CSV table of C-alpha atoms in Angstrom, one decimal:
chain,number,residue,atom,x,y,z
A,27,MET,CA,29.6,-20.9,-2.8
A,28,SER,CA,29.0,-24.4,-4.3
A,29,SER,CA,27.1,-24.3,-7.6
A,30,ASN,CA,24.3,-26.3,-6.0
A,31,GLN,CA,24.0,-24.1,-2.9
A,32,HIS,CA,22.0,-20.9,-2.5
A,33,GLY,CA,22.7,-17.7,-0.8
A,34,PRO,CA,20.2,-15.5,1.2
A,35,ASN,CA,16.6,-15.5,0.0
A,36,VAL,CA,16.3,-11.9,-1.3
A,37,ILE,CA,14.4,-9.9,-3.8
A,38,GLU,CA,15.8,-6.8,-5.5
A,39,ILE,CA,14.0,-3.4,-4.9
A,40,ASN,CA,15.4,-0.7,-7.1
A,41,GLY,CA,18.9,-2.2,-7.0
A,42,MET,CA,18.9,-3.0,-3.3
A,43,ALA,CA,18.7,-6.6,-2.0
A,44,MET,CA,16.0,-7.1,0.6
A,45,LEU,CA,15.9,-10.2,2.7
A,46,LEU,CA,12.7,-12.1,3.1
A,47,THR,CA,12.2,-12.8,6.9
A,48,THR,CA,9.6,-13.9,9.4
A,49,THR,CA,9.0,-13.0,13.0
A,50,SER,CA,8.6,-15.4,16.0
A,51,GLY,CA,5.0,-16.5,16.0
A,52,GLY,CA,4.1,-14.4,13.0
A,53,VAL,CA,2.7,-15.6,9.7
A,54,ALA,CA,3.5,-12.6,7.5
A,55,ILE,CA,6.6,-12.5,5.3
A,56,HIS,CA,8.6,-9.3,5.9
A,57,LEU,CA,11.3,-7.4,4.1
A,58,THR,CA,14.6,-6.6,5.8
A,59,ALA,CA,17.1,-4.1,4.3
A,60,PRO,CA,20.9,-4.4,4.6
A,61,ALA,CA,22.3,-2.8,7.8
A,62,PRO,CA,23.6,0.7,7.3
A,63,GLU,CA,26.9,-0.4,8.9
A,64,PRO,CA,28.3,-3.9,8.6
A,65,SER,CA,29.2,-3.9,12.3
A,66,SER,CA,25.6,-3.4,13.2
A,67,GLY,CA,24.2,-6.2,11.0
A,68,ARG,CA,22.9,-9.6,11.9
A,69,GLU,CA,22.9,-13.0,10.1
A,70,ALA,CA,20.1,-14.2,7.8
A,71,VAL,CA,20.4,-17.5,9.7
A,72,LEU,CA,22.3,-17.8,13.0
A,73,ASP,CA,25.3,-20.1,12.8
A,74,PHE,CA,24.1,-22.5,15.4
A,75,TYR,CA,21.3,-23.6,13.0
A,76,PHE,CA,24.1,-25.3,10.9
A,77,ALA,CA,25.5,-27.2,13.9
A,78,SER,CA,25.8,-31.0,13.2
A,79,ASP,CA,24.1,-31.9,16.4
A,80,ARG,CA,20.9,-30.1,15.3
A,81,TYR,CA,19.8,-32.6,12.7
A,82,ASP,CA,16.4,-31.2,12.3
A,83,ARG,CA,17.8,-28.0,11.0
A,84,ALA,CA,21.3,-28.8,9.7
A,85,ASP,CA,20.0,-31.3,7.2
A,86,ALA,CA,17.4,-28.9,5.9
A,87,LEU,CA,20.1,-26.2,5.4
A,88,ALA,CA,22.2,-28.4,3.1
A,89,GLY,CA,20.9,-26.5,0.1
A,90,TYR,CA,22.4,-23.2,1.4
A,91,ASP,CA,25.8,-21.7,1.6
A,92,ARG,CA,26.7,-21.4,5.3
A,93,ALA,CA,29.1,-18.5,4.9
A,94,ALA,CA,26.6,-16.4,2.9
A,95,LEU,CA,23.8,-17.0,5.3
A,96,THR,CA,25.8,-16.3,8.4
A,97,GLU,CA,27.4,-13.0,7.1
A,98,PRO,CA,26.2,-10.2,9.5
A,99,ARG,CA,24.9,-7.8,6.9
A,100,TRP,CA,21.2,-7.4,7.6
A,101,SER,CA,19.3,-4.8,9.7
A,102,PRO,CA,18.0,-6.1,13.0
A,103,THR,CA,14.5,-5.0,12.2
A,104,THR,CA,12.2,-5.3,9.2
A,105,LEU,CA,11.1,-2.4,7.1
A,106,CYS,CA,8.0,-2.2,9.2
A,107,GLY,CA,10.0,-2.0,12.4
A,108,ARG,CA,9.6,-5.5,13.8
A,109,VAL,CA,12.5,-7.6,15.2
A,110,TRP,CA,12.7,-10.6,12.9
A,111,ALA,CA,13.5,-14.2,13.8
A,112,ILE,CA,15.0,-15.9,10.7
A,113,MET,CA,15.2,-15.8,6.9
A,114,VAL,CA,12.3,-17.5,5.2
A,115,GLY,CA,13.4,-20.4,3.0
A,116,GLY,CA,13.8,-19.9,-0.7
A,117,ASP,CA,15.4,-21.7,-3.6
A,118,GLY,CA,17.4,-23.9,-1.2
A,119,GLY,CA,14.3,-25.2,0.6
A,120,ALA,CA,12.6,-24.6,3.9
A,121,ILE,CA,14.7,-23.6,6.9
A,122,GLY,CA,14.0,-26.5,9.3
A,123,ARG,CA,11.5,-29.2,9.0
A,124,SER,CA,8.5,-27.0,10.0
A,125,GLY,CA,9.7,-24.0,8.0
A,126,GLU,CA,8.1,-22.5,4.9
A,127,VAL,CA,9.2,-21.3,1.5
A,128,ALA,CA,8.3,-17.9,0.1
A,129,PHE,CA,9.5,-15.6,-2.7
A,130,ALA,CA,7.6,-12.4,-2.0
A,131,PRO,CA,6.6,-10.3,1.0
A,132,THR,CA,3.1,-10.4,2.4
A,133,CYS,CA,3.4,-7.8,5.2
A,134,ARG,CA,1.2,-4.9,4.1
A,135,ARG,CA,3.2,-2.3,6.0
A,136,CYS,CA,6.5,-3.5,4.4
A,137,LEU,CA,4.8,-3.4,0.9
A,138,THR,CA,3.7,0.1,1.6
A,139,LEU,CA,7.2,1.2,2.7
A,140,ILE,CA,9.0,-0.1,-0.3
A,141,ASP,CA,7.5,2.7,-2.3
A,142,ARG,CA,10.1,4.9,-0.8
A,143,HIS,CA,12.8,2.9,-2.6
A,144,PHE,CA,11.4,3.7,-6.0
A,145,PRO,CA,11.6,7.0,-7.9
A,146,LYS,CA,8.5,9.2,-7.5
A,147,PRO,CA,6.2,8.7,-10.5
A,148,THR,CA,5.8,11.6,-13.0
A,149,PRO,CA,2.4,13.3,-12.5
A,150,ASP,CA,0.1,12.7,-15.5
A,151,SER,CA,-0.9,15.7,-17.5
A,152,ARG,CA,-4.5,15.5,-16.3
A,153,LEU,CA,-3.8,15.1,-12.6
A,154,ALA,CA,-4.1,18.8,-11.8
A,155,LEU,CA,-7.3,19.2,-13.7
A,156,VAL,CA,-9.0,16.1,-12.1
A,157,ALA,CA,-7.9,17.2,-8.7
A,158,GLN,CA,-9.4,20.7,-9.3
A,159,ILE,CA,-12.7,19.2,-10.5
A,160,ALA,CA,-12.8,16.9,-7.5
A,161,ALA,CA,-12.1,19.8,-5.1
A,162,ASP,CA,-14.8,21.9,-6.8
A,163,THR,CA,-17.3,19.0,-6.4
A,164,VAL,CA,-16.6,18.6,-2.7
A,165,VAL,CA,-16.5,22.3,-1.8
A,166,GLU,CA,-19.3,23.6,-4.0
A,167,GLN,CA,-21.8,20.7,-4.4
A,168,ARG,CA,-22.0,17.9,-1.9
A,169,GLY,CA,-19.0,17.6,0.5
A,170,PHE,CA,-17.9,14.3,-1.2
A,171,ALA,CA,-16.8,13.0,-4.5
A,172,GLU,CA,-15.7,9.7,-6.2
A,173,ILE,CA,-12.9,9.4,-8.8
A,174,HIS,CA,-12.9,6.3,-11.0
A,175,HIS,CA,-10.3,4.7,-13.3
A,176,VAL,CA,-7.2,6.4,-11.8
A,177,PRO,CA,-4.0,4.6,-12.7
A,178,GLY,CA,-2.2,3.1,-9.7
A,179,ASP,CA,0.9,5.2,-10.0
A,180,GLN,CA,-1.2,8.4,-9.9
A,181,GLN,CA,-3.5,7.6,-7.0
A,182,ASP,CA,-1.3,8.8,-4.1
A,183,GLU,CA,-0.4,12.1,-5.7
A,184,LEU,CA,-4.0,12.7,-6.7
A,185,ARG,CA,-5.2,12.1,-3.2
A,186,ARG,CA,-2.6,14.5,-1.7
A,187,THR,CA,-3.4,17.2,-4.3
A,188,ILE,CA,-7.1,17.0,-3.7
A,189,ARG,CA,-6.7,17.2,0.1
A,190,ALA,CA,-4.4,20.2,-0.2
A,191,LEU,CA,-6.8,22.1,-2.5
A,192,ILE,CA,-9.8,21.6,-0.2
A,193,ARG,CA,-7.8,22.6,2.9
A,194,GLN,CA,-6.5,25.7,1.2
A,195,ARG,CA,-10.1,26.8,0.3
A,196,THR,CA,-12.0,25.8,3.4
A,197,SER,CA,-9.5,25.0,6.2
A,198,HIS,CA,-11.7,22.0,7.0
A,199,PRO,CA,-10.3,18.5,7.5
A,200,VAL,CA,-10.7,16.2,4.5
A,201,ARG,CA,-10.2,12.5,4.1
A,202,THR,CA,-9.5,10.3,1.1
A,203,HIS,CA,-9.9,6.6,0.8
A,204,LEU,CA,-9.0,4.0,-1.9
A,205,ILE,CA,-11.5,1.2,-2.1
A,206,LYS,CA,-11.4,-1.2,-5.1
A,207,GLU,CA,-9.6,1.3,-7.3
A,208,VAL,CA,-12.0,4.1,-6.6
A,209,ILE,CA,-10.8,7.2,-4.7
A,210,TYR,CA,-13.4,8.5,-2.3
A,211,VAL,CA,-13.1,12.1,-1.0
A,212,GLU,CA,-15.1,13.4,1.9
A,213,CYS,CA,-15.3,16.5,4.0
A,214,PRO,CA,-17.8,16.1,6.8
A,215,ALA,CA,-18.0,19.8,7.6
A,216,ILE,CA,-19.0,20.7,4.0
A,217,HIS,CA,-21.3,17.7,3.7
A,218,ASP,CA,-23.2,19.0,6.7
A,219,GLN,CA,-23.7,22.3,5.0
A,220,HIS,CA,-25.3,20.5,2.1
A,221,ALA,CA,-27.4,18.2,4.2
A,222,GLU,CA,-30.6,20.0,3.1
A,223,GLN,CA,-30.0,19.0,-0.5
A,224,GLY,CA,-29.6,15.4,0.4
A,225,MET,CA,-32.8,15.4,2.5
A,226,ARG,CA,-34.7,17.1,-0.3
A,227,GLU,CA,-33.6,14.4,-2.8
A,228,ALA,CA,-34.5,11.7,-0.4
A,229,ALA,CA,-38.0,13.2,0.1
A,230,GLU,CA,-38.5,13.3,-3.7
A,231,VAL,CA,-37.6,9.7,-3.9
A,232,MET,CA,-40.0,8.7,-1.1
A,233,GLY,CA,-42.8,10.8,-2.5
A,234,ALA,CA,-42.5,9.1,-5.9
A,235,ILE,CA,-42.5,5.7,-4.3
A,236,LEU,CA,-45.6,6.5,-2.2
A,237,SER,CA,-47.3,7.8,-5.3
A,238,GLY,CA,-46.6,4.6,-7.2
A,239,GLU,CA,-44.3,6.4,-9.6
A,240,PRO,CA,-40.7,5.6,-10.6
A,241,PRO,CA,-38.3,7.4,-8.3
A,242,PRO,CA,-36.4,10.3,-9.9
A,243,ARG,CA,-33.0,9.4,-11.3
A,244,LEU,CA,-30.4,11.3,-9.3
A,245,LYS,CA,-27.8,13.1,-11.2
A,246,ARG,CA,-24.5,11.4,-10.1
A,247,ASP,CA,-22.6,14.7,-10.2
A,248,TRP,CA,-20.2,13.5,-7.5
A,249,VAL,CA,-18.7,10.8,-9.7
A,250,ILE,CA,-15.7,11.8,-11.8
A,251,SER,CA,-13.9,9.6,-14.3
A,252,TRP,CA,-10.2,10.0,-14.8
A,253,ALA,CA,-10.6,8.7,-18.4
A,254,THR,CA,-13.0,11.5,-19.3
A,255,TRP,CA,-10.3,14.1,-18.9
A,256,ASP,CA,-7.6,12.7,-21.2
A,257,ILE,CA,-5.9,15.8,-22.5
A,258,ALA,CA,-2.9,14.1,-24.0
């Protein structure tokens, strides 16, 4: 490879090179892993793109090493399972006159799946306690809960643990959602059991408003803060 030429446009994920690719007609940037067997791999850029009679592409590929890009080493599908068309341009420039340059994936599914290539994070010392408090709140009080300020590397495990605890105690389906760094837990079956409490609180608020009085301040007992339970 010449010193002024570049190889495949890759990023390293836990020691593994992942090729940045795009699909035909797609706009997202995907990740493609090396093929499990060299014989089953495909090229980052097909050899005919370098043909001298294809001036629109051959000139644009002058910044790349032909042998490196045409080595059949990549999986035929992206991490998210799509058949990809071509490597996205990188340090050597765009691939073709109408190509684009990118240095990171944008496909949400690919970004989710790369978590499998990283070691599982160590659970924080407070995770079990916060999960138990959240499960108690859902089962015994309202059928729902919110957990704030949970570190990103603890969110998935906390959600799994809460769901497991509630299912063990009630056998009811339970859902968790992550919205703007807040984990929401809901169990519709239990919430329906506590519907009378919600109606009573709503009636108290309406009664105060109709009487010209300030509405009662509800106790936000469904809100849990991760930071409150720091036991380190």
